[in-house]
Amino acid sequence: MEFLQANPAWITSAMFLLTFGESIVILGLFIPASLVMPGIGALAAAVGIGPVEIMFYASLGMIIGDTLSYAIGLIIGTRIESWVPIQYQKQLHQAKQFMNKYGILSVALGRFLGPLRCLVPMTAGSLGMRFIIFAPVEILSAPVWTGLYVLSGYFLGEVFIENFLIAWHGMPWHGMTWHSIAPDIIPYQ
């Protein structure tokens, strides 16, 4: 985050790479995008990047990452079990069950279930879901998921921080404001 504070021109690229990485099969299990996205959203607001622009980059990263994972699933097909590391077989089995139970809705719903988020697109591809069915659901659901995380930080980032400080009333930092703690992040107005 400090790098982005010092280099705000990288905020949109960082958002794209973060959501892209979290959408990639297996790699997404190690990227805590949902924890970082609100912070990047708050930084975007602080430097004047519009909500539509930051949402565009977040959604685009997710759509491209999911599409790549879907394509990997198509390529490996039924060999999916041998491709996924043994320690993630349980999540893969859950993704398959989820896909079988909810069908096309699993593409949209799966993004809201942490460990399944990066496995559902690959599973959809390996189970032979047609791209003409996968793509519209993917394109419509990506902005919903990214919006929850990006826009919460974008519109509420400063409010959350200020309320956090108020909650610590009586502590050594009592009386400090957000602007006195981090004046370079959100310019005083």
Tab-separated table of C-alpha atoms in Angstrom:
chain	number	residue	atom	x	y	z
A	1	MET	CA	0.000	0.000	0.000
A	2	GLU	CA	2.880	2.367	0.720
A	3	PHE	CA	4.099	1.936	-2.856
A	4	LEU	CA	0.672	2.902	-4.168
A	5	GLN	CA	0.508	5.913	-1.869
A	6	ALA	CA	3.828	7.096	-3.277
A	7	ASN	CA	2.935	6.102	-6.874
A	8	PRO	CA	-0.794	6.727	-7.417
A	9	ALA	CA	-0.429	6.176	-11.169
A	10	TRP	CA	-0.100	2.453	-10.364
A	11	ILE	CA	-3.420	2.168	-8.483
A	12	THR	CA	-5.506	1.011	-11.457
A	13	SER	CA	-2.801	-1.426	-12.587
A	14	ALA	CA	-2.486	-2.823	-9.068
A	15	MET	CA	-6.248	-3.327	-8.860
A	16	PHE	CA	-6.248	-5.128	-12.211
A	17	LEU	CA	-3.321	-7.386	-11.238
A	18	LEU	CA	-4.802	-8.139	-7.823
A	19	THR	CA	-8.182	-9.272	-9.155
A	20	PHE	CA	-6.560	-11.050	-12.090
A	21	GLY	CA	-4.240	-12.970	-9.761
A	22	GLU	CA	-7.032	-13.895	-7.377
A	23	SER	CA	-9.057	-15.267	-10.297
A	24	ILE	CA	-6.312	-17.575	-11.553
A	25	VAL	CA	-6.768	-21.185	-10.580
A	26	ILE	CA	-4.671	-22.202	-7.521
A	27	LEU	CA	-2.802	-18.854	-7.461
A	28	GLY	CA	-6.001	-17.233	-6.216
A	29	LEU	CA	-5.873	-19.334	-3.063
A	30	PHE	CA	-2.794	-17.374	-1.991
A	31	ILE	CA	-3.858	-13.824	-2.897
A	32	PRO	CA	-5.956	-12.049	-0.244
A	33	ALA	CA	-7.567	-9.619	-2.680
A	34	SER	CA	-10.734	-9.219	-0.649
A	35	LEU	CA	-8.625	-7.820	2.196
A	36	VAL	CA	-6.628	-5.406	0.027
A	37	MET	CA	-9.260	-4.203	-2.456
A	38	PRO	CA	-11.067	-1.826	-0.044
A	39	GLY	CA	-7.755	-0.159	0.780
A	40	ILE	CA	-6.921	0.326	-2.881
A	41	GLY	CA	-10.449	1.633	-3.398
A	42	ALA	CA	-9.889	4.214	-0.636
A	43	LEU	CA	-6.587	5.236	-2.226
A	44	ALA	CA	-8.299	5.583	-5.605
A	45	ALA	CA	-10.856	7.936	-4.080
A	46	ALA	CA	-8.131	9.917	-2.342
A	47	VAL	CA	-6.221	10.603	-5.552
A	48	GLY	CA	-9.280	11.376	-7.660
A	49	ILE	CA	-9.681	8.159	-9.647
A	50	GLY	CA	-13.388	7.823	-10.378
A	51	PRO	CA	-15.418	4.891	-9.065
A	52	VAL	CA	-16.311	3.728	-12.584
A	53	GLU	CA	-12.653	3.683	-13.629
A	54	ILE	CA	-11.408	1.700	-10.627
A	55	MET	CA	-14.358	-0.702	-10.950
A	56	PHE	CA	-13.563	-1.185	-14.636
A	57	TYR	CA	-9.992	-2.300	-13.876
A	58	ALA	CA	-11.070	-4.546	-10.999
A	59	SER	CA	-13.799	-6.201	-13.073
A	60	LEU	CA	-11.575	-6.548	-16.133
A	61	GLY	CA	-8.900	-8.306	-14.067
A	62	MET	CA	-11.469	-10.720	-12.688
A	63	ILE	CA	-13.064	-11.429	-16.076
A	64	ILE	CA	-9.737	-12.098	-17.792
A	65	GLY	CA	-8.470	-14.219	-14.877
A	66	ASP	CA	-11.650	-16.283	-14.748
A	67	THR	CA	-11.635	-16.717	-18.520
A	68	LEU	CA	-8.050	-17.966	-18.378
A	69	SER	CA	-8.970	-20.395	-15.584
A	70	TYR	CA	-11.980	-21.550	-17.616
A	71	ALA	CA	-9.684	-22.149	-20.633
A	72	ILE	CA	-7.278	-24.145	-18.454
A	73	GLY	CA	-10.247	-26.263	-17.364
A	74	LEU	CA	-11.225	-26.875	-20.982
A	75	ILE	CA	-7.674	-27.951	-21.831
A	76	ILE	CA	-7.156	-30.314	-18.903
A	77	GLY	CA	-10.723	-31.633	-18.944
A	78	THR	CA	-11.189	-34.813	-16.936
A	79	ARG	CA	-7.540	-34.787	-15.845
A	80	ILE	CA	-8.398	-31.987	-13.435
A	81	GLU	CA	-7.800	-34.105	-10.316
A	82	SER	CA	-4.248	-34.927	-11.322
A	83	TRP	CA	-3.547	-31.281	-12.147
A	84	VAL	CA	-4.654	-29.797	-8.799
A	85	PRO	CA	-2.208	-30.291	-5.881
A	86	ILE	CA	-3.286	-32.906	-3.358
A	87	GLN	CA	-3.793	-30.366	-0.552
A	88	TYR	CA	-6.486	-28.614	-2.644
A	89	GLN	CA	-8.405	-31.712	-3.715
A	90	LYS	CA	-11.060	-31.035	-1.062
A	91	GLN	CA	-11.740	-27.548	-2.482
A	92	LEU	CA	-11.835	-28.997	-6.001
A	93	HIS	CA	-14.366	-31.621	-4.898
A	94	GLN	CA	-16.447	-28.837	-3.274
A	95	ALA	CA	-16.287	-26.813	-6.492
A	96	LYS	CA	-17.522	-29.811	-8.519
A	97	GLN	CA	-20.377	-30.455	-6.102
A	98	PHE	CA	-21.253	-26.761	-6.175
A	99	MET	CA	-21.259	-26.767	-9.992
A	100	ASN	CA	-23.424	-29.880	-10.147
A	101	LYS	CA	-25.888	-28.481	-7.616
A	102	TYR	CA	-26.252	-24.915	-8.933
A	103	GLY	CA	-25.274	-25.232	-12.604
A	104	ILE	CA	-24.753	-21.899	-14.327
A	105	LEU	CA	-25.598	-19.994	-11.136
A	106	SER	CA	-22.465	-21.490	-9.588
A	107	VAL	CA	-20.341	-19.216	-11.801
A	108	ALA	CA	-21.937	-16.157	-10.195
A	109	LEU	CA	-22.395	-17.551	-6.692
A	110	GLY	CA	-18.970	-19.203	-6.545
A	111	ARG	CA	-17.177	-15.882	-6.544
A	112	PHE	CA	-18.683	-15.114	-3.129
A	113	LEU	CA	-17.264	-18.300	-1.565
A	114	GLY	CA	-13.587	-17.705	-0.807
A	115	PRO	CA	-11.707	-20.880	-1.693
A	116	LEU	CA	-14.092	-21.761	-4.528
A	117	ARG	CA	-13.671	-18.371	-6.223
A	118	CYS	CA	-10.628	-19.374	-8.281
A	119	LEU	CA	-11.683	-23.017	-8.758
A	120	VAL	CA	-15.221	-22.631	-10.122
A	121	PRO	CA	-14.215	-21.231	-13.560
A	122	MET	CA	-11.669	-24.018	-14.097
A	123	THR	CA	-14.202	-26.588	-12.947
A	124	ALA	CA	-16.806	-25.136	-15.328
A	125	GLY	CA	-14.357	-25.557	-18.193
A	126	SER	CA	-13.338	-29.071	-17.184
A	127	LEU	CA	-16.978	-30.147	-16.932
A	128	GLY	CA	-17.575	-28.874	-20.454
A	129	MET	CA	-19.754	-25.845	-19.767
A	130	ARG	CA	-20.081	-23.983	-23.058
A	131	PHE	CA	-18.325	-20.609	-23.184
A	132	ILE	CA	-21.441	-18.961	-24.619
A	133	ILE	CA	-23.153	-19.812	-21.317
A	134	PHE	CA	-20.155	-19.142	-19.052
A	135	ALA	CA	-19.153	-15.730	-20.459
A	136	PRO	CA	-22.370	-13.704	-19.919
A	137	VAL	CA	-22.716	-14.860	-16.321
A	138	GLU	CA	-19.038	-14.121	-15.738
A	139	ILE	CA	-19.245	-10.658	-17.272
A	140	LEU	CA	-22.383	-9.721	-15.324
A	141	SER	CA	-21.276	-11.095	-11.949
A	142	ALA	CA	-17.701	-9.749	-11.876
A	143	PRO	CA	-18.723	-6.104	-11.311
A	144	VAL	CA	-21.085	-7.167	-8.520
A	145	TRP	CA	-18.341	-8.955	-6.571
A	146	THR	CA	-15.641	-6.373	-7.223
A	147	GLY	CA	-18.094	-3.592	-6.435
A	148	LEU	CA	-18.701	-4.915	-2.932
A	149	TYR	CA	-15.016	-4.726	-2.096
A	150	VAL	CA	-13.766	-1.813	-4.184
A	151	LEU	CA	-16.644	0.566	-3.605
A	152	SER	CA	-16.843	-0.145	0.131
A	153	GLY	CA	-13.297	1.158	0.414
A	154	TYR	CA	-13.867	3.872	-2.162
A	155	PHE	CA	-16.851	5.447	-0.437
A	156	LEU	CA	-16.357	4.389	3.180
A	157	GLY	CA	-12.589	4.131	3.594
A	158	GLU	CA	-12.090	7.412	5.416
A	159	VAL	CA	-15.277	6.899	7.448
A	160	PHE	CA	-14.108	3.459	8.643
A	161	ILE	CA	-10.740	4.842	9.700
A	162	GLU	CA	-12.241	7.807	11.536
A	163	ASN	CA	-14.747	5.553	13.350
A	164	PHE	CA	-11.939	3.185	14.260
A	165	LEU	CA	-10.103	6.091	15.891
A	166	ILE	CA	-13.247	7.191	17.716
A	167	ALA	CA	-13.629	3.660	19.084
A	168	TRP	CA	-10.197	3.966	20.654
A	169	HIS	CA	-11.207	7.062	22.631
A	170	GLY	CA	-8.957	7.430	25.631
A	171	MET	CA	-5.971	5.712	24.050
A	172	PRO	CA	-2.657	7.529	23.495
A	173	TRP	CA	-3.714	8.557	20.017
A	174	HIS	CA	-6.936	10.137	21.297
A	175	GLY	CA	-7.541	13.473	19.655
A	176	MET	CA	-5.733	12.588	16.470
A	177	THR	CA	-7.641	12.801	13.237
A	178	TRP	CA	-7.211	10.745	10.111
A	179	HIS	CA	-5.547	13.732	8.458
A	180	SER	CA	-2.993	14.127	11.230
A	181	ILE	CA	-2.047	10.438	11.049
A	182	ALA	CA	-1.821	10.017	7.288
A	183	PRO	CA	-1.925	13.388	5.535
A	184	ASP	CA	-0.383	12.001	2.345
A	185	ILE	CA	-3.120	9.411	1.821
A	186	ILE	CA	-6.204	11.592	1.924
A	187	PRO	CA	-5.517	15.299	1.385
A	188	TYR	CA	-7.081	17.595	3.941
A	189	GLN	CA	-9.939	19.613	2.485
